[in-house]
Each structure stands twice: as C-alpha cells, then as structure tokens.
Coordinates of C-alpha atoms in Angstrom, one line a residue:
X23 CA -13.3 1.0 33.7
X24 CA -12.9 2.3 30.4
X25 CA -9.8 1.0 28.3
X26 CA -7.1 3.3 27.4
X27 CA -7.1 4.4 23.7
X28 CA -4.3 2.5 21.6
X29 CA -2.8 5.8 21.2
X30 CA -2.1 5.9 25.0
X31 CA -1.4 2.5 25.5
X32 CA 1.6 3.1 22.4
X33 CA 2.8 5.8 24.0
X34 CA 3.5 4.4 27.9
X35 CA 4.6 1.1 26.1
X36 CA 7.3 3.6 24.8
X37 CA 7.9 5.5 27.9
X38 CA 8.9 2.5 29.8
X39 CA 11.3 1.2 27.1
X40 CA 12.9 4.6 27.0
X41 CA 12.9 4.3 30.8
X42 CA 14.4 1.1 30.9
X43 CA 17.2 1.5 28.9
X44 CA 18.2 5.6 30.4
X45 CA 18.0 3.1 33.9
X46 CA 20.5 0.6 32.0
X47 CA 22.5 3.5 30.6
X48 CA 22.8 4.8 34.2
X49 CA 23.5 2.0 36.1
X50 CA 26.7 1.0 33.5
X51 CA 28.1 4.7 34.0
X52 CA 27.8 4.2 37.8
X53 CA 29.6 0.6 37.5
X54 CA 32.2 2.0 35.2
X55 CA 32.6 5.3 37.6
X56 CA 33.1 2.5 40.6
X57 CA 35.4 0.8 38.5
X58 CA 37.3 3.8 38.1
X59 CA 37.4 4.8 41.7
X60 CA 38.8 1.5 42.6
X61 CA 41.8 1.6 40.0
X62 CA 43.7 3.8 42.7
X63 CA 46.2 6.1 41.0
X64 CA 49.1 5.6 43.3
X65 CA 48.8 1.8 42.6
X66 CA 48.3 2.4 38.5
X67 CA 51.5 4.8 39.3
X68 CA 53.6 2.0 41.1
X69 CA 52.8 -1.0 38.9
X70 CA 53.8 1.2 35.7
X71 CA 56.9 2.5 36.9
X72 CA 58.5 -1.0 37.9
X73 CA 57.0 -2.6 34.8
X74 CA 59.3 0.2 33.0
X75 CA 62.3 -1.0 35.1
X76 CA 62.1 -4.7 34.4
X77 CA 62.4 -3.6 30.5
X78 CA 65.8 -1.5 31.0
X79 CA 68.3 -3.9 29.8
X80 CA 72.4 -4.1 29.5
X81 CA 73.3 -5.7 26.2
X82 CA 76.5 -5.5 24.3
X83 CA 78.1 -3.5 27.2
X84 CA 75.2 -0.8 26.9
X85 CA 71.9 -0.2 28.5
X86 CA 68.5 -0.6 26.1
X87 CA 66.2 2.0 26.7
X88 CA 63.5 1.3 23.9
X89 CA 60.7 -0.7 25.1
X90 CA 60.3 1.6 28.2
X91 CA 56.8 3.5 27.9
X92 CA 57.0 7.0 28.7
X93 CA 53.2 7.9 28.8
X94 CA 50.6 5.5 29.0
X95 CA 47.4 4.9 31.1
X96 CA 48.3 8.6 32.6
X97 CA 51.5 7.8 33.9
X98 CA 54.6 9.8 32.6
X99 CA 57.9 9.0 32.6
X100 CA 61.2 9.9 32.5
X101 CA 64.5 8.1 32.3
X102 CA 67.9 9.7 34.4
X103 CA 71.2 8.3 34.5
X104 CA 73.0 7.7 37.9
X105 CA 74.1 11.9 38.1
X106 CA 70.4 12.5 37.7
X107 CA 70.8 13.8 34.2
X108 CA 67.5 13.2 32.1
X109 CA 67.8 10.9 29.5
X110 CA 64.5 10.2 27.7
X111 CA 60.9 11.2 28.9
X112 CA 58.7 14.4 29.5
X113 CA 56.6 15.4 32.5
X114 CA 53.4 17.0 31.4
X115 CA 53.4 20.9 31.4
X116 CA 51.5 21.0 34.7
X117 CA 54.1 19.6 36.4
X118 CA 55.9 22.2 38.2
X119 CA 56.9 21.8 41.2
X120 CA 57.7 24.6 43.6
X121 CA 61.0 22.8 44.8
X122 CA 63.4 20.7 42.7
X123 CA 62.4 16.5 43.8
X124 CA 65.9 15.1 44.3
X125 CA 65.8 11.5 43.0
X126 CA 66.1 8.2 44.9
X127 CA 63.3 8.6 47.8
X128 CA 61.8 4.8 46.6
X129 CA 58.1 6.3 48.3
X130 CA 54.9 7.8 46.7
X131 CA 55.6 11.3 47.2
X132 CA 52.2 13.9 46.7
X133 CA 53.6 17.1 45.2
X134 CA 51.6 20.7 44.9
X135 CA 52.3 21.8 41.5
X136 CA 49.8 25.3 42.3
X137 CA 46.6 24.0 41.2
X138 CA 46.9 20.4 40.2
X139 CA 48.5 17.9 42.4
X140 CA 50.7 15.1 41.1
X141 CA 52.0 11.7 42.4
X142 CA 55.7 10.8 42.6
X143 CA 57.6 7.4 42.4
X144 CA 61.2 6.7 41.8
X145 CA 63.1 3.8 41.0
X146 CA 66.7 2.8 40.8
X147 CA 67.6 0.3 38.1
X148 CA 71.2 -1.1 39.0
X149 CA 73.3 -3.0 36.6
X150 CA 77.0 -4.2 37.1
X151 CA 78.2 -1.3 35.2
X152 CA 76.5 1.2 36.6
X153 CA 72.5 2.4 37.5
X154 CA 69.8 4.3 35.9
X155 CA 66.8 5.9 37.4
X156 CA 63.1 5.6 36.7
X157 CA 60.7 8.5 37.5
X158 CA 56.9 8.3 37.1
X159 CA 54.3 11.0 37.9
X160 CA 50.5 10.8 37.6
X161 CA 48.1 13.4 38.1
X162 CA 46.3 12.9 41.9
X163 CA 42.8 14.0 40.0
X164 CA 43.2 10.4 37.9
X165 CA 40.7 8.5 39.6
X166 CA 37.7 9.7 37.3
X167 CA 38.0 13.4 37.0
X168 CA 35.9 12.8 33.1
X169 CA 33.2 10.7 35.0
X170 CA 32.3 13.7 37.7
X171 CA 31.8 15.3 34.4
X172 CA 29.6 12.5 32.9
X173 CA 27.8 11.4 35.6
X174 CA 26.1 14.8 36.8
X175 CA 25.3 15.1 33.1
X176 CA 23.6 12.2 32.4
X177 CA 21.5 12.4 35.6
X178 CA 20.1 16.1 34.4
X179 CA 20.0 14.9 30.7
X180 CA 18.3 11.6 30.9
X181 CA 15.5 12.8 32.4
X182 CA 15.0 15.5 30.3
X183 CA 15.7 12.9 27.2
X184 CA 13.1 11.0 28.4
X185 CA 10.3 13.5 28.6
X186 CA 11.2 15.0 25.0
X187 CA 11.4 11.0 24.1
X188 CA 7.6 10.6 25.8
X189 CA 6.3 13.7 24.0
X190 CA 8.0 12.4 20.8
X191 CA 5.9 8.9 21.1
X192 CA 3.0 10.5 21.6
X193 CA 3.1 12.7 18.6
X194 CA 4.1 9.6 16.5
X195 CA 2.0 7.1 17.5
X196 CA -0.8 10.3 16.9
X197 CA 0.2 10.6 13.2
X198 CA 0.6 6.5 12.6
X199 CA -2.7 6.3 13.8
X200 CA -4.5 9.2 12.1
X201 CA -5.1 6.9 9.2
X202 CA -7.3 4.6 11.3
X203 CA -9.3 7.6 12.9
X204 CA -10.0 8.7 9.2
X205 CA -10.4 5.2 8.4
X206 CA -13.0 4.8 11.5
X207 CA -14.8 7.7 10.1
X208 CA -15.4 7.2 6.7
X209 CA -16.6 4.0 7.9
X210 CA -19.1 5.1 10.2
X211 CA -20.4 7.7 7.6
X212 CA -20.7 5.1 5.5
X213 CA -22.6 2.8 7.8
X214 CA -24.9 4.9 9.0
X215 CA -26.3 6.1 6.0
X216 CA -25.2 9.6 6.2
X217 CA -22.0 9.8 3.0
X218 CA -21.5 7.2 1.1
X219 CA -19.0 8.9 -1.3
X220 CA -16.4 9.5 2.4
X221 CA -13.0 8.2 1.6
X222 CA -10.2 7.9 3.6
X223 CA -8.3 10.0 1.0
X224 CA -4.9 9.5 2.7
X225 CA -2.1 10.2 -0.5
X226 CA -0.8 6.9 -2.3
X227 CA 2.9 6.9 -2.5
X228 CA 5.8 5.3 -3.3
X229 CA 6.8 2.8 -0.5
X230 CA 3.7 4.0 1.2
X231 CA 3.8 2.0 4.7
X232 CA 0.9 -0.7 5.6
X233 CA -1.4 2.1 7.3
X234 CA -1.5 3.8 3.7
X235 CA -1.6 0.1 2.0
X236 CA -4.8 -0.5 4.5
X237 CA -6.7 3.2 3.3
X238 CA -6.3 1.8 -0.4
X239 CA -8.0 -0.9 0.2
X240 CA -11.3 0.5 1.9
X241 CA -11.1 3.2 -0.4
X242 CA -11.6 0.3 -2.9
X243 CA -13.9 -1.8 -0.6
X244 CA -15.7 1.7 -0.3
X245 CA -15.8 2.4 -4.1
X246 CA -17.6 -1.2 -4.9
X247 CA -20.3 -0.2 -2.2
X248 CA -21.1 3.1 -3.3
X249 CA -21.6 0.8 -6.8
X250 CA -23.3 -1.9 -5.4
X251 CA -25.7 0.6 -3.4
X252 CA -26.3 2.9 -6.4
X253 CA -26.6 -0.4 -8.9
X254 CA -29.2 -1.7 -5.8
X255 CA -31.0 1.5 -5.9
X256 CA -31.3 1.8 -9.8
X257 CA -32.7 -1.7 -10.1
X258 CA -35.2 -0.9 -7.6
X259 CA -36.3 2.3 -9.2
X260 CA -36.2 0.8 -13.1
X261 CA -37.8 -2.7 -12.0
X262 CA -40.9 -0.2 -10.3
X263 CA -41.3 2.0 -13.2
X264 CA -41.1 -1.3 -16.1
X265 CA -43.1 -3.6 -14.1
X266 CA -45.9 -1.3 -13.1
X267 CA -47.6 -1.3 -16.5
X268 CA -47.6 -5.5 -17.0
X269 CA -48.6 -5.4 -13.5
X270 CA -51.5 -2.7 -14.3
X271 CA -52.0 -5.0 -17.3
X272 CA -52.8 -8.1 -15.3
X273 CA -54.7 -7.1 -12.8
X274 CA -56.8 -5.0 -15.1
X275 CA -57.3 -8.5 -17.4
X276 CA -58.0 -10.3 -14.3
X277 CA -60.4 -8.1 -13.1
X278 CA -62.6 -7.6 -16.8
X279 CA -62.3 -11.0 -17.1
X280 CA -63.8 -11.6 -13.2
X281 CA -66.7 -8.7 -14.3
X282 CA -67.1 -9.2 -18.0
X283 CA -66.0 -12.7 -19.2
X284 CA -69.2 -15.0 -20.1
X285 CA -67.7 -17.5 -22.6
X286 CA -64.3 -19.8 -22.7
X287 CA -63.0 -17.5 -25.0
X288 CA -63.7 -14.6 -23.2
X289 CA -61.3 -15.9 -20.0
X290 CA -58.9 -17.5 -22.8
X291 CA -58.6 -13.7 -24.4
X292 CA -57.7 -12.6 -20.5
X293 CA -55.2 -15.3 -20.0
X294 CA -53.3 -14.3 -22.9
X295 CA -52.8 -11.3 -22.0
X296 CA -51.9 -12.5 -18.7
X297 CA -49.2 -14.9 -20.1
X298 CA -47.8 -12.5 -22.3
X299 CA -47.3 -9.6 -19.5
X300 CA -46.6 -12.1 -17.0
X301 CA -43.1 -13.3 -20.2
X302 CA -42.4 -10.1 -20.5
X303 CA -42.1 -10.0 -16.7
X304 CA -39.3 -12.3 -16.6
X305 CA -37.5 -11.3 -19.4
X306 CA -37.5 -8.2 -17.7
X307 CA -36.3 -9.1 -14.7
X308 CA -34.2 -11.5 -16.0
X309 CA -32.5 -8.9 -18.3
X310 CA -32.5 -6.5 -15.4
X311 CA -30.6 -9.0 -13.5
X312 CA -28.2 -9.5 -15.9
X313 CA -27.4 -5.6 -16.4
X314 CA -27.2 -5.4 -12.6
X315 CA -24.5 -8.2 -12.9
X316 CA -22.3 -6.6 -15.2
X317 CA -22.5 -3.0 -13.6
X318 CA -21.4 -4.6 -9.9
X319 CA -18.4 -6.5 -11.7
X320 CA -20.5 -10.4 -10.3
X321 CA -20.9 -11.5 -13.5
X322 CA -18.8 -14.4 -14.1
X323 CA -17.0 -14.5 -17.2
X324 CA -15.8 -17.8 -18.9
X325 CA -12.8 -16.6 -20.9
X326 CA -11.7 -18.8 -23.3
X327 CA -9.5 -18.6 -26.7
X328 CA -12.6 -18.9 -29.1
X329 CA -13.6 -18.5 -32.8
X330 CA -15.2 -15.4 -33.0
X331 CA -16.1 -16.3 -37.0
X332 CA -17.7 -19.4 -36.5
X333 CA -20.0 -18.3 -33.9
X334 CA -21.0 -14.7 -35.7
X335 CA -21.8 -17.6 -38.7
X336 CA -23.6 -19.9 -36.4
X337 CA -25.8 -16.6 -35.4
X338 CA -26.3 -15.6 -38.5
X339 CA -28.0 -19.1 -40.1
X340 CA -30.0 -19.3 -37.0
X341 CA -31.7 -16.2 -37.6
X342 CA -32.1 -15.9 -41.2
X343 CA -34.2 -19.7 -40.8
X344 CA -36.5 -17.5 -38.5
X345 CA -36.3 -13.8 -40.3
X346 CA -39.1 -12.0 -40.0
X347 CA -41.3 -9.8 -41.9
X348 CA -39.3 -10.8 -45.1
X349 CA -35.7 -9.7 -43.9
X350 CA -32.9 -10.9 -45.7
X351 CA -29.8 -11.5 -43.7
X352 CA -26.5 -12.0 -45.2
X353 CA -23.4 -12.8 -43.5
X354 CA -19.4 -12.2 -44.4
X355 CA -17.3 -13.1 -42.1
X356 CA -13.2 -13.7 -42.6
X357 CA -12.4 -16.9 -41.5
X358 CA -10.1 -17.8 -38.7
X359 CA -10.8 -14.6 -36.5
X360 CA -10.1 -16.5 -32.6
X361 CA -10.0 -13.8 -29.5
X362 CA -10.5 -14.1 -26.2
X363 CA -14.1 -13.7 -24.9
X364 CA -16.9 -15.3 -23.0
X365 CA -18.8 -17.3 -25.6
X366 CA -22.4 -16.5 -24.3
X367 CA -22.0 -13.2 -23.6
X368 CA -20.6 -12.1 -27.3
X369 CA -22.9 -14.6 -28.5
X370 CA -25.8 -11.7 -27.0
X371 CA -24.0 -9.1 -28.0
X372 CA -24.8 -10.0 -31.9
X373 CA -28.1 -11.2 -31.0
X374 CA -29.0 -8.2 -29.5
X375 CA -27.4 -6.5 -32.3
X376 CA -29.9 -8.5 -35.0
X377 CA -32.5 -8.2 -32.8
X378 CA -32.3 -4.4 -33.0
X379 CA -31.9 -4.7 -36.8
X380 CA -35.1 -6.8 -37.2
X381 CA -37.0 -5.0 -34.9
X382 CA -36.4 -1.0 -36.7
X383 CA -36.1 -3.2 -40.1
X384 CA -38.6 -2.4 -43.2
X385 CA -40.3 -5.1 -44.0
X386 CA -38.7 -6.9 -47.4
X387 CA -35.4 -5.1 -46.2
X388 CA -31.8 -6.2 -45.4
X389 CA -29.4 -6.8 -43.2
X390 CA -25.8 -7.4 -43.8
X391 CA -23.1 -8.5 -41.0
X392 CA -19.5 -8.4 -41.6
X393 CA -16.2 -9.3 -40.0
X394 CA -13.1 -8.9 -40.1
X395 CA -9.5 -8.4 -38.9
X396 CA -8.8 -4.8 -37.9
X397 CA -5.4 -3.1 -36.3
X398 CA -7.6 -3.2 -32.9
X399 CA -8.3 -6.6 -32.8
X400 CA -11.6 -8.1 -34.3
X401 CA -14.3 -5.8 -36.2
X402 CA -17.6 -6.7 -36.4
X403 CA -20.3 -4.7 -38.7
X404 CA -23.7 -5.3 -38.2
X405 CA -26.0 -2.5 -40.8
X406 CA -29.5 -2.9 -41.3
X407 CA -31.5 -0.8 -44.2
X408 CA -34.4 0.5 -41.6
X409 CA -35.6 3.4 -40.5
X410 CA -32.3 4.7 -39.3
X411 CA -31.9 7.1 -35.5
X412 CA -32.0 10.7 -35.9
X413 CA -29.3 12.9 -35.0
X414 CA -30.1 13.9 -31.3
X415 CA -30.6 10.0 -30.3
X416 CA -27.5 9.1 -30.9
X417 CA -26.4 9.0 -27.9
X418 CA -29.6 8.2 -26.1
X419 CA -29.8 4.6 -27.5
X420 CA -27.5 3.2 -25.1
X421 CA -29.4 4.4 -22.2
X422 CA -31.7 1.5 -20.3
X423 CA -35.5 1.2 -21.3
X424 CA -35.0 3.8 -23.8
X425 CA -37.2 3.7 -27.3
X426 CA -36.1 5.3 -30.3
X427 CA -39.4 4.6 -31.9
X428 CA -41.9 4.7 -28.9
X429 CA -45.0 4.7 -32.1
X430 CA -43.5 1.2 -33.1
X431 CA -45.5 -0.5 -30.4
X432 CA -45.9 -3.8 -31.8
X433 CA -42.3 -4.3 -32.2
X434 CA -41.5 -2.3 -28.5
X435 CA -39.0 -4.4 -26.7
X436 CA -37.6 -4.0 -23.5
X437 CA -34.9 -1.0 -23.8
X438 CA -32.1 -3.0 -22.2
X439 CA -30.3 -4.4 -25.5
X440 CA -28.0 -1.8 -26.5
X441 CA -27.1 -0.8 -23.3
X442 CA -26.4 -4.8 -22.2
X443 CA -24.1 -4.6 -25.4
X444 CA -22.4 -1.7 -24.5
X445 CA -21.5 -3.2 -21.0
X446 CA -20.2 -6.7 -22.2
X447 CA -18.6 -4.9 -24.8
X448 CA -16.9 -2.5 -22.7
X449 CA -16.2 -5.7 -20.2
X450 CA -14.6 -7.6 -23.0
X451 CA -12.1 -4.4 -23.4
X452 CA -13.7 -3.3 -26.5
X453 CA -16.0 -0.9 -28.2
X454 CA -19.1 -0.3 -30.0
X455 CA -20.2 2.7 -32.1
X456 CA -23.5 3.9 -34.1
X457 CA -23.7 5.9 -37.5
X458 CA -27.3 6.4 -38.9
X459 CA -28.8 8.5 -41.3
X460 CA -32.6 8.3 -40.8
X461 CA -34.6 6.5 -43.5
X462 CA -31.6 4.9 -45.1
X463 CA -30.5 2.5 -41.8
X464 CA -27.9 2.5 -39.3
X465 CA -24.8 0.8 -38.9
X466 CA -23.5 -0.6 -35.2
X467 CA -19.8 -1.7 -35.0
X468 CA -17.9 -3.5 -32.5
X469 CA -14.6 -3.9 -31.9
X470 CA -13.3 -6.4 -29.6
X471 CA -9.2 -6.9 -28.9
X472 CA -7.7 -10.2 -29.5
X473 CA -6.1 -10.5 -26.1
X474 CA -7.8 -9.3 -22.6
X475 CA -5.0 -9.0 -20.8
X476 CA -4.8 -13.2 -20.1
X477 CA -2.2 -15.0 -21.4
X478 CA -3.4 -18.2 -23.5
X479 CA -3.2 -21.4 -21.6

C-alpha cells in the first residue's frame, strides 16, 4: 500500500488537532451550560435576598442600610420600610407587573410581567424598634438564556471552523513544502544528466525560515558540482588534445626504432625521445592536476604570516646560478615586506613568472624583479627585455596551453604558467597584470594584499 505523501499526512495530523480541541471546546460549554442549569434561579433568588437581610443593621438608634447589595448575580433588590414605602433599590425596567405585589407573602411568587417572567421573594427584617422589608426579583429566563445562544452557535460554527481550518492546513503545509518539490527536482535534473545549471532558485531573505536556509545550501552544493563536472570535463578534453602528440611521439619512436634501429645508438636516439615525451608527460599531468585543484577550490592552502622579500630573493639567486642563454637577472626587493600566503604556491607564482621571462628572453638580455610596498598590499614587478606580446594577445596569454610564440619551438613549454599564476594569484586575493610593447619586452605585475581575510595567530 502506497504511503501517503507528507503533505497529506501534515494535513490529517492537523485536522485531528483542530478536532480535538473544537471536541474540548465543546464539551467545557456543555459542562458550563449544566452548571448553569443546576444554579436554579429561585434558589440564587432566596439565598441573595436573606444574605441582604442579615446585613440590615440597628446602630446608634438607626437602621444601616449600606452593605445591602441591590443588584448582583441577577438579583435586584429593593429596600421598604414597614408602610411599604421604598427606600433604596430599583427593579429592572421589565419589571411590570400587571397588578401591584403587596409585600409580606414570605413565598417565591412567579409573576407575568407581558413577555418576560420574573421571580418574587420577600422578607421582613424586624428590629426592636420597628421592621424593614427586603424584596428580590430575578428574571425566570436566568438559568442560561446566553448559553442557548452559545451553544447552537458553536455546534454550526465549529464544524464549519474545522473544515476552513482543514482546507487552511492543506494549503500551508502545500506552500512549506513547495521548496522541497523544487528542491526534489532540481535534484533529479541534476542526477540524471539532463540540467545541470537547475537551481532551486527559491528568494533569499531576511529571516528566511529553515526551508529557504536548506535551498541555499544545494544551490551551493549544486554550484560546486556544475564546477567540479565542468573542471572534470575540461581536464579530460585538454589532457586528450596535450597528450596525443607525446603519445604520437612515442609510439612512432618505438615503432622506427622496432623497424629501423640497427646499432646501440640507434635504440639510445629512440629512448630519448621516449624519456623526454614520456617528462613532459608528467609535468603535464602534473601541472594539469594542479590547475584542476585550484579551479574546484581542493587545493589546500598553508596560510602562514611569511616574508614575501626573502623568498622573491631566495628565487632570484637560485636562478641567476642557472641563467640561461646569457640572461642577466637582477633583483630589488624592499626589505621586510611579510603577507599572508601559502609559501609554495607564491614561490610558483615568480617561478613561473622567470620562467616565462627566460623562455621569450633574447639571448645576452635582462631581467629585472622588483618589490615593494604599495597602497594594495605587496607589489611585485617582474620585466624581462624580450620579444615582448603583441597587442591582440594580451589577453590570450592567460588562457591554458596557449603559445604566444608557437615558432619558438625549442623553448615551447606547456601553456599552463600564466594561467596557474593567475589562479593562485586570484586565490591569494590579489592581482596580476601585463603591459608589453613587442620587441622591447613585457612587464608582469602582481599584487598581493597583506591580509586574506585571517587574523594573525
């Protein structure tokens, strides 16, 4: 048997708490409408009456008359003196009987007053010095006339209050649980394959309740799959288009050398260009790896309060021990520059940065690096006299496995520098920016803020 949908099972969870409390609500009316029928009105008339008489007192050769009350709990009274002359008191207005009620009959008397009927009582009050008499009338309806009118009511109403309050919970519990059915949707596009940009796309508000809370957060989840998926699918596509030609490379070495090769330096010639494909290789997909890292937000950064100067220093003596092609490197960096960064990863950032400059260098040429403190944060400089970018690759040179030179073969690297130093850059909460003039060089600066967002420990 199938389950009932949550919406349902809401709903009749509210139906039968409504239900139980209109059953609640109507059995205290009928208890209180029993209660009321039982307080007899002749009785309620009687006991108020004689409690007014014990409180008529003589003092000081005079009667007290003040703590008699003359209208409570629906009996009225009025106060005569012994000629029947009233005193203190008022009947209600409805009180008209057809013939004047002589005083002293000590009996409940019913009296027609046209359309309302009224109770009588009298009592004498007789003190040494003379009498007073006590009259009390109630109305004969008193015995719950207001809960004939509530009780009818409430049995047509409640009914009614609990079908509107029914309909009510199932419109509710509909719109509290729309969010999940959008929820459940964008999920299932998402898992089958069919949309992966469906959101929930329920509005983020102010004191938004848990529902919306819940929609933020698979909108998130969903955002960092659609990345993961797309970085996923561009490291599949880039790692078949790069390693198809070492791949080409290797098997066509293999297979000359299999054919062709008579001597040991013939199958030495093919196993150098096998281990040289086969190093590119992995720095390939080692550098592929790395990229894929910082675009799915996995890479795992070491922050730590560092010296930025020392280490662009260290960098710089290390490579100008190993410059190539007669590069001179020269290095100015203002001391006592400390930021927050991982250590490795800004240590490739001006790797790749000389790397680049070497690589488009002319030979005998230059390189200068400079840092220093800037409004921003830290400013590093790193210009190179080479053979500069044009113009209309500007903007190009950031993108992966992209050449600016492709005719520069033997210094062809793998077209993942730049753009890995514009990603740990732009992780780091900084920036990097080009000028070049072609023939005369280019110049690549980085600016990296002395705080990212971490308080120092």
């Amino acid at each position: 048997m199938k389950r009932p949908s949550l919406k349902l099972r809401i709903t009749a969870w509210f139906a039968l708490m409504m239900f139980v409390i209109e059953a609640l609500v109507l059995a205290f009316l009928l208890a209180v409408n029993g209660t009321v029928a039982t307080n007899d009105p002749e009785a309620r008339l009687v006991r108020m009456v004689e409690h007014n008489a014990d409180r008529v007192k003589y003092n000081h050769r005079q009667f007290r008359y003040g703590r008699i009350h003359y209208n409570r709990s629906g009996v009225y009274t009025v106060l005569y003196d012994a000629d029947g002359n009233a005193l203190q008191g008022t009947f209600p207005a409805e009180f008209t009987p057809a013939e004047p009620l002589p005083l002293g009959s000590e009996t409940v008397r019913l009296v027609d007053c046209g359309d309302n009927e009224y109770y009588v009582y009298d009592v004498r009050v007789d003190m040494m010095v003379g009498s007073v008499w006590l009259r009390g009338v109630i109305n004969a309806d008193a015995n719950g006339g207001v809960m004939r009118v509530i009780l009818p009511l409430a049995w047509s109403l409640l009914p009614v209050l609990l079908v509107l309050s029914v309909l009510g919970g199932y419109f509710i519990a509909g719109r509290a649980l729309r969010p999940v059915r959008q929820l459940t949707a964008a999920a299932n596009a998402i898992s089958d394959g069919q949309d992966l940009k469906a959101r929930i796309g329920l509005p983020h508000t102010r004191g938004s309740d848990e529902i919306y809370q819940l929609s933020a957060s698979f909108d998130n989840m969903f955002d960092r799959l659609e990345r993961s998926f797309e970085a996923e699918q561009r490291f599949t596509s880039d790692a078949s288009h790069e390693l198809r030609t070492p791949t080409t490379v290797i098997l066509a070495a293999c297979e000359d050398a299999r054919k062709n090769a008579q001597t040991p330096a013939d199958y030495q010639a093919a196993l150098d260009v096998i281990d040289r494909q086969a190093h590119k290789m992995s720095a390939l997909i080692r550098s592929m790896l790395e990229i894929t890292r910082l675009d799915q937000g996995t890479q795992k950064v070491n922050w730590e309060y560092a010296d930025l100067s020392d280490l662009v220093t260290v960098i710089c003596d290390e490579q100008a021990m190993v410059a190539r092609r007669g590069i001179r490197i020269s290095c100015a960096a203002e001391p006592g520059i400390f930021i927050d960064m991982d250590v490795f990863l800004i240590s490739r950032v001006v790797q790749n940065l000389l790397d680049n400059a070497f690589k488009f260098g002319v030979d005998g040429g230059w390189i200068h690096v400079t840092l220093r403190r800037a409004a921003a944060g830290a400013e590093l400089s790193v210009q190179d006299n080479g053979i500069g970018i044009s113009q209309e690759n500007l903007d190009r040179i950031w993108q992966r496995f992209y050449q600016a030179d492709p005719s520069r073969q033997e210094n062809a690297g793998l077209g993942l520098g730049l753009s890995m130093v514009q990603q740990i850059v732009t992780l780091h909460g900084g920036t990097v920016a080009v000028t070049s003039t072609p023939g005369r060089g280019a110049t690549f600066t980085v600016t990296l803020p002395e705080h990212h967002g971490k308080e120092e420990s």
